[in-house]
Coordinates of C-alpha atoms in Angstrom, one line a residue:
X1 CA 192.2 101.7 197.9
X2 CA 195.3 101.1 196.0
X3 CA 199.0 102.5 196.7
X4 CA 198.6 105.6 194.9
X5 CA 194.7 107.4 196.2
X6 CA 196.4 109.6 198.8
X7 CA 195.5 109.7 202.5
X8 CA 193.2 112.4 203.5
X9 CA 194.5 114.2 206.2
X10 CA 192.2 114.9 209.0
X11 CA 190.7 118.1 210.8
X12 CA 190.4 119.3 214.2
X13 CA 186.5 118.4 214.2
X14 CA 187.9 114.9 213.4
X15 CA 189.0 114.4 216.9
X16 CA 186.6 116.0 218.7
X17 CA 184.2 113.6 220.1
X18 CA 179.7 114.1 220.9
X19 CA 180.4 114.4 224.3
X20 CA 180.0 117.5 226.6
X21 CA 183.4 118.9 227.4
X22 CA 182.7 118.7 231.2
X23 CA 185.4 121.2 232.8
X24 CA 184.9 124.2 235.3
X25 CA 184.5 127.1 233.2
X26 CA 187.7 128.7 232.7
X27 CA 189.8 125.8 233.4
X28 CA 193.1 125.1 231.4
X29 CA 192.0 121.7 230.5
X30 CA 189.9 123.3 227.5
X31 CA 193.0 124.8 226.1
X32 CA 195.1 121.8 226.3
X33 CA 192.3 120.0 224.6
X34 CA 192.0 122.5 221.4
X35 CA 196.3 122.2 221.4
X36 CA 196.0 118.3 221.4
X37 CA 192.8 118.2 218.5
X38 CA 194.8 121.0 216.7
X39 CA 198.2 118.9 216.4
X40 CA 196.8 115.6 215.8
X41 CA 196.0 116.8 211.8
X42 CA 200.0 117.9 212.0
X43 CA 201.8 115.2 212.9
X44 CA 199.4 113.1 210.4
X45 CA 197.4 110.9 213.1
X46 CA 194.5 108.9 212.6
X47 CA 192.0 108.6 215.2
X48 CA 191.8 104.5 214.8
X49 CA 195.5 104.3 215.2
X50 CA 195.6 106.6 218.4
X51 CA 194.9 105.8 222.3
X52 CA 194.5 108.2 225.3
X53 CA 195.3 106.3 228.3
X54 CA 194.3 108.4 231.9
X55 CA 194.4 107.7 235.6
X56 CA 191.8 109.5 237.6
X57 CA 191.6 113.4 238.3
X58 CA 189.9 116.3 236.4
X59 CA 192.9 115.8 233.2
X60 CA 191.9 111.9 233.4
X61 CA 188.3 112.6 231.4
X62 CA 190.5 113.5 228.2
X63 CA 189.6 110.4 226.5
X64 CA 186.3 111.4 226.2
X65 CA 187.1 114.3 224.6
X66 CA 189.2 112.8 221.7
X67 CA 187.6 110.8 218.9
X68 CA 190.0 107.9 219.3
X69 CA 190.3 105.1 221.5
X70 CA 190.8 105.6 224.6
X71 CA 191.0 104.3 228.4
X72 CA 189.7 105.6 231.6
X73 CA 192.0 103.7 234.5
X74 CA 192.2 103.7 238.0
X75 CA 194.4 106.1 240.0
X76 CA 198.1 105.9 238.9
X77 CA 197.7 102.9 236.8
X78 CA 197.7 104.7 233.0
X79 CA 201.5 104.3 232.6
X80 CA 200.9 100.3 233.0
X81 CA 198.0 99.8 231.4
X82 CA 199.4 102.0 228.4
X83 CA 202.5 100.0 228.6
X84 CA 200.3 96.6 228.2
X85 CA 198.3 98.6 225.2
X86 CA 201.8 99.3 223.5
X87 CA 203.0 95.7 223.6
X88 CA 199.8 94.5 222.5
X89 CA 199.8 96.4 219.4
X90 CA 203.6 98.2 218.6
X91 CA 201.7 100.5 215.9
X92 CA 199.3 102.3 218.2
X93 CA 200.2 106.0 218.8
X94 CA 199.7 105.6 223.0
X95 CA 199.3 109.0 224.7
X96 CA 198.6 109.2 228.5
X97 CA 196.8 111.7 230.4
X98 CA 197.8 112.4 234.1
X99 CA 198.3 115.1 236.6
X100 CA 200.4 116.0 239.2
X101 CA 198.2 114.2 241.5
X102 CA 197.5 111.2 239.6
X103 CA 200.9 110.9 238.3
X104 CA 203.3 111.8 241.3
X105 CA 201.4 110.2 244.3
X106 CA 199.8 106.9 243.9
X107 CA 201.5 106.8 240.5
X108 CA 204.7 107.9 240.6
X109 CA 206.1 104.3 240.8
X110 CA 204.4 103.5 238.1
X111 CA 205.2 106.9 236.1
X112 CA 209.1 106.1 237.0
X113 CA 209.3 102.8 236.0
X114 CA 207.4 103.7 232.0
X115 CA 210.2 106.4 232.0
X116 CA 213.0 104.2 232.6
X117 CA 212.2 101.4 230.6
X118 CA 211.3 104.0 227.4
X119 CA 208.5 102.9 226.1
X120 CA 207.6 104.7 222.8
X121 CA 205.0 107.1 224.1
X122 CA 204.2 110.4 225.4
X123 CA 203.2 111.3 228.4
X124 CA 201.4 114.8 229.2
X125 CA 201.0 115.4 233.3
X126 CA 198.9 118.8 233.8
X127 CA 200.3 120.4 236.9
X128 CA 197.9 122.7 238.6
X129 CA 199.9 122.0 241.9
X130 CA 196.4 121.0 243.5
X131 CA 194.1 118.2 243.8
X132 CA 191.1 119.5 241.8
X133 CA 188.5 117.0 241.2
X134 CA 188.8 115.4 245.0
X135 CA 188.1 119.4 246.0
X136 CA 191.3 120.8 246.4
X137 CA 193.6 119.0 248.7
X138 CA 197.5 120.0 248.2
X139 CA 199.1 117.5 245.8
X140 CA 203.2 116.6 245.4
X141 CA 203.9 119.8 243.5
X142 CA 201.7 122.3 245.8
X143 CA 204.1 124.9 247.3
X144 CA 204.8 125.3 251.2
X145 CA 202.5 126.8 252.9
X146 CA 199.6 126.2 250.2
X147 CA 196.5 126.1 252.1
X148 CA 193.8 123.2 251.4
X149 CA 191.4 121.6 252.7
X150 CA 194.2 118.7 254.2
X151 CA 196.7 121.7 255.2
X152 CA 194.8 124.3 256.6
X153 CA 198.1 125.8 258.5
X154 CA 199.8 125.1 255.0
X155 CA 202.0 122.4 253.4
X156 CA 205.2 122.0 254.9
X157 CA 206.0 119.6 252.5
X158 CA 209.0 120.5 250.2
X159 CA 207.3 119.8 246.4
X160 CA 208.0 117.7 244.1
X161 CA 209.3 119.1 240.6
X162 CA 207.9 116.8 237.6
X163 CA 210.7 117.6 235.0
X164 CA 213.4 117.2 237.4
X165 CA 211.8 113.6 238.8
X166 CA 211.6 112.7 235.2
X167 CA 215.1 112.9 234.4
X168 CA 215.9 111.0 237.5
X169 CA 214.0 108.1 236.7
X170 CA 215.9 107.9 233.4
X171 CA 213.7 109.7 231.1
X172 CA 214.8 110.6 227.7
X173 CA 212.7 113.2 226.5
X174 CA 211.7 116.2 228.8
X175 CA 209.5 119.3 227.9
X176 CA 207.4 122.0 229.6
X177 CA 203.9 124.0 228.0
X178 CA 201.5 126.0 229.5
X179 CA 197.8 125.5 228.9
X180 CA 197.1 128.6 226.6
X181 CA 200.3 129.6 225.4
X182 CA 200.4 129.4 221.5
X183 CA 203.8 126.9 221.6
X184 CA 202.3 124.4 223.5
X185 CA 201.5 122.5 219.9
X186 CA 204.8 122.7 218.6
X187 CA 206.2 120.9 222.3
X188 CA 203.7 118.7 221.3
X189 CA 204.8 117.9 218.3
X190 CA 208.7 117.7 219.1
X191 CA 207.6 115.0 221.6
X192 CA 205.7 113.1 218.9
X193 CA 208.6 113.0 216.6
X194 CA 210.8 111.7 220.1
X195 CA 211.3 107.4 219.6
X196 CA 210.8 106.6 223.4
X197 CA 209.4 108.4 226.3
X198 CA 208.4 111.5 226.2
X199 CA 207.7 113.4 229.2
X200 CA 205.5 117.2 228.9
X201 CA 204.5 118.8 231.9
X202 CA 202.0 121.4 231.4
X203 CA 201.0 123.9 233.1
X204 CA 197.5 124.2 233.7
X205 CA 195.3 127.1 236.1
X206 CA 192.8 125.3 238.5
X207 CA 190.6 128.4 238.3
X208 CA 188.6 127.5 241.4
X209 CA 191.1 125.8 243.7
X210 CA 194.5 127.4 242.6
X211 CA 193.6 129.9 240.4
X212 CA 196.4 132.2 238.6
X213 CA 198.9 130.2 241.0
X214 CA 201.3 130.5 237.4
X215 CA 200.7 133.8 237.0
X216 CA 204.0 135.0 238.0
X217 CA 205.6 133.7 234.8
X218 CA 202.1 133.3 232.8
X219 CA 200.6 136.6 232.9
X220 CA 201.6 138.3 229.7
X221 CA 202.7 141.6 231.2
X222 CA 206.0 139.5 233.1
X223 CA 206.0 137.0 230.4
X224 CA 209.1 138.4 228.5
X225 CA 211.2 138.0 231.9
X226 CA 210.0 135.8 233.5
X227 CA 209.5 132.8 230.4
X228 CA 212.7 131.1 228.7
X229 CA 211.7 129.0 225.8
X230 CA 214.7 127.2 225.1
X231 CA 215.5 126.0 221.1
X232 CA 218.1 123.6 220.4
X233 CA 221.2 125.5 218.9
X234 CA 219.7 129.2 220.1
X235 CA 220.9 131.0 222.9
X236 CA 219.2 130.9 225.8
X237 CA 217.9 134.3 226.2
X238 CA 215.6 135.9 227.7
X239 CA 214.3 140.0 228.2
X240 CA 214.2 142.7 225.7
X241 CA 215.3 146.1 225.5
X242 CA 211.5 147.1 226.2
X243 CA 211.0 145.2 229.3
X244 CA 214.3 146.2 231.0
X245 CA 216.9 144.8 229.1
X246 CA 218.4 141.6 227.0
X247 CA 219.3 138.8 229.7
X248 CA 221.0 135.1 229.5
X249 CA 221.6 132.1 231.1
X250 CA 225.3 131.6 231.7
X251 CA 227.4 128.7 233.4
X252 CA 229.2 129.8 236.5
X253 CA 232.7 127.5 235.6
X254 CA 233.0 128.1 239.7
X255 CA 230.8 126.5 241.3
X256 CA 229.1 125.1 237.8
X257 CA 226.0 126.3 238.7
X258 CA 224.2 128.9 236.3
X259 CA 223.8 132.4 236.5
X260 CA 221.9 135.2 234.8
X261 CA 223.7 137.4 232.8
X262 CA 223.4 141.1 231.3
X263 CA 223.6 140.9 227.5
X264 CA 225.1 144.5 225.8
X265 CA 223.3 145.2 222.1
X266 CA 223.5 141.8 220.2
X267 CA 226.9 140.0 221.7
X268 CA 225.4 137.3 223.9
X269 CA 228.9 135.4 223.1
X270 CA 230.7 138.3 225.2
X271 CA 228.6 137.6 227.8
X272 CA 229.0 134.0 228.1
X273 CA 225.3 133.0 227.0
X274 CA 225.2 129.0 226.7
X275 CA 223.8 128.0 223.5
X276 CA 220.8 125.4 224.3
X277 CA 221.9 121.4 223.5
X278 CA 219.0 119.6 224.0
X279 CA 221.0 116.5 224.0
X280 CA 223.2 117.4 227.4
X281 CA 221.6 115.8 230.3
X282 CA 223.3 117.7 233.0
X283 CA 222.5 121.2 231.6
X284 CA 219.0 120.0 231.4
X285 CA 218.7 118.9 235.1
X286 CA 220.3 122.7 235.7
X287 CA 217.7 124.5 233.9
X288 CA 214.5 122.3 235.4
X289 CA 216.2 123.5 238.9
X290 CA 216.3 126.9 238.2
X291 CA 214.7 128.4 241.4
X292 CA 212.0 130.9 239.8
X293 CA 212.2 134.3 241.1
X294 CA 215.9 134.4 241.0
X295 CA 215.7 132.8 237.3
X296 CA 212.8 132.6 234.5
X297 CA 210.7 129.5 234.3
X298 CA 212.8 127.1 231.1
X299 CA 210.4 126.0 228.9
X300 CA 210.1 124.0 225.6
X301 CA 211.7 121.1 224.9
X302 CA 214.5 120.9 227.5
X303 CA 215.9 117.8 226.6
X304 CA 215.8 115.5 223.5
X305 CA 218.4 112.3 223.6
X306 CA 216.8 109.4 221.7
X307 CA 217.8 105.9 223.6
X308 CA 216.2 102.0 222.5
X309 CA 212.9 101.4 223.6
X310 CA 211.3 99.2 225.9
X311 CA 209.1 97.8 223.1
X312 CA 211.1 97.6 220.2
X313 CA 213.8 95.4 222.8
X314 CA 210.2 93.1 223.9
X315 CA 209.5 92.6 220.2
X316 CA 212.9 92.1 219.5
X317 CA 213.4 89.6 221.9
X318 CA 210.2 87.8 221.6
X319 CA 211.1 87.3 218.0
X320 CA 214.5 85.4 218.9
X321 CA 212.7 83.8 221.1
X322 CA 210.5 82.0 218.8
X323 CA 212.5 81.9 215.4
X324 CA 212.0 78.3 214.0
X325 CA 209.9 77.3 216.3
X326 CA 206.3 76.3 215.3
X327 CA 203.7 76.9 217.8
X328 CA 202.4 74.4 219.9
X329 CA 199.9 75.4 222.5
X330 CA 199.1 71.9 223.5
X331 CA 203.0 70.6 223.7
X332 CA 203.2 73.8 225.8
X333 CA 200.7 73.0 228.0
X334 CA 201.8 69.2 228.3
X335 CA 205.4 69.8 229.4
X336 CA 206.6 69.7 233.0
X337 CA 204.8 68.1 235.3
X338 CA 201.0 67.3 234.0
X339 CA 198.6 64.7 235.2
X340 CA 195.3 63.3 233.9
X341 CA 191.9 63.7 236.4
X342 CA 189.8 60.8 235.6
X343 CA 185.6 60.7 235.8
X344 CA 184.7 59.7 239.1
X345 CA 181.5 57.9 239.6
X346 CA 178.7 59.5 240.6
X347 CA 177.9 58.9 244.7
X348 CA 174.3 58.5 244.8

């Protein structure tokens, strides 16, 4: 192949693998799948230059799914071992699989520490806000007084939120998707096109042992105002005139909190709508704290504030390291303090 035959661009069926897609029927993973294989093609992947990297849990079978190569690790560890993949070979697109269990609990150090170094990679955690495949236990995101098999009284634990842990430990990317909603590839892709960490938390429906716990802001008939897709540079509205009315989010100077806002006709300005910058960190942490019920669920790409990576500054350094120097295993292994262990003869 010379410089000039051009690169056939691949299909959904190109990342699907032979293997039976082994989900409860019904369950969100499937959509998330058909949004992954149908972005792939868009952003101009190749499965032999892309990983899937998972921990354990019912999101943790992805790599099976996709016709790439892929690693099935051990509870909470996908964020390290995708690190060491990353180092190993800087040109590998590294995506990791999670969930709110995997990713929060046992792995949350390890999902802190890959978001504040920023390693060039994109992380999707599904958040059902359950423990599905180890049958339904509450997890870090389950609400109070969810009732599971380990909290039969219900969870008096006060959950965790994934975006707003994210930012926290540094991240500089931070998105929300919802299993079957139609913008969950273009999330995708913004997080792709991100140099660093990117962190997407989806929602997903456990339809056995949380089902429709989303539903709230998911079902289409609240959709309109209960969802908030932010856009860079757009306001951030929310509402229409059919479903009662053009609303905004608006910062309260006062206490700077925000505020929901009527909007009259077309003059969001009047009203004091903020315009979404995906690049302002504290407005971000605002909207991923937005208590739902009292404001509508942001999502999209929330945040977007490209910093150096973890593996260009490895590479970097490494390279510094060794400029002009030839290597030399043996003189490596020979410095310090080395010693010689002669043949003994045999004791008969």
């Amino acid at each position: 192949m010379n410089d000039q035959t051009p690169i056939k661009k691949s299909s959904p069926k190109d990342w699907e693998t032979d293997q039976e897609v082994r989900w409860c029927p019904g369950c969100g993973d499937y959509a998330i799948l058909k949004a992954v294989q149908r972005t792939m093609p868009e952003i101009g992947g190749t499965p032999e230059n892309t990983v899937f990297v998972s921990g354990i849990g019912c999101s943790s079978r992805f790599p099976y799914y996709m016709e790439t190569y892929g690693f099935h690790t051990i509870h909470g560890r996908a964020p390290a071992v995708a690190t060491g993949v990353k180092l190993a070979n800087p040109d590998l697109d590294v995506w990791i699989i999670t969930g709110d269990g995997d990713g929060l609990s046992i792995g949350g150090n390890h999902t802190m520490h890959l978001l504040r170094r920023n390693l060039n990679c994109q992380v999707m955690l599904f958040n059902n806000e359950i423990y599905g495949l180890t049958k339904g236990q509450y997890s870090p995101t389950s609400r109070e007084g969810t009732r599971s098999p380990s909290t039969p009284f219900g969870s008096v634990d006060h959950p965790a939120k994934p975006c707003a842990f994210a930012l926290g430990s540094g991240a500089r990317f931070i998105a929300r998707g919802i299993d079957v909603h139609k913008k969950l590839p273009e999330v995708l892709k913004a997080a792709h096109a991100h140099q660093g960490a990117a962190f997407i938390e989806i929602f997903q429906n456990c339809i056995v042992y949380n089902a429709d716990v989303f539903d709230p802001f998911v079902a289409k008939a609240n959709a309109a105002n209960t969802q908030l897709w932010v856009e860079h540079g757009k306001p951030l509205l929310f509402g229409s005139e059919k479903s009662g009315g053009v609303k905004g989010i608006a910062l309260d100077p006062g206490t700077i909190s925000l505020k929901v806002v009527d909007v009259e006709g077309d003059d969001w300005e009047a009203a004091g709508v903020l315009v979404h910058d995906q690049t302002n960190r504290m407005i971000a942490h605002l909207l991923v704290e937005m208590p739902f019920g009292d404001f509508p669920m942001a999502l999209g790409v929330i945040y977007d504030d490209p910093a150096a990576t973890f593996d260009s500054a490895v590479i970097d350094q490494n390279a510094k390291a060794s400029a002009g120097k030839t290597p030399d295993l043996q003189k490596l292994v020979a410095q310090g303090q080395t010693w010689m262990v002669e043949k003994q003869p045999r004791i008969e």
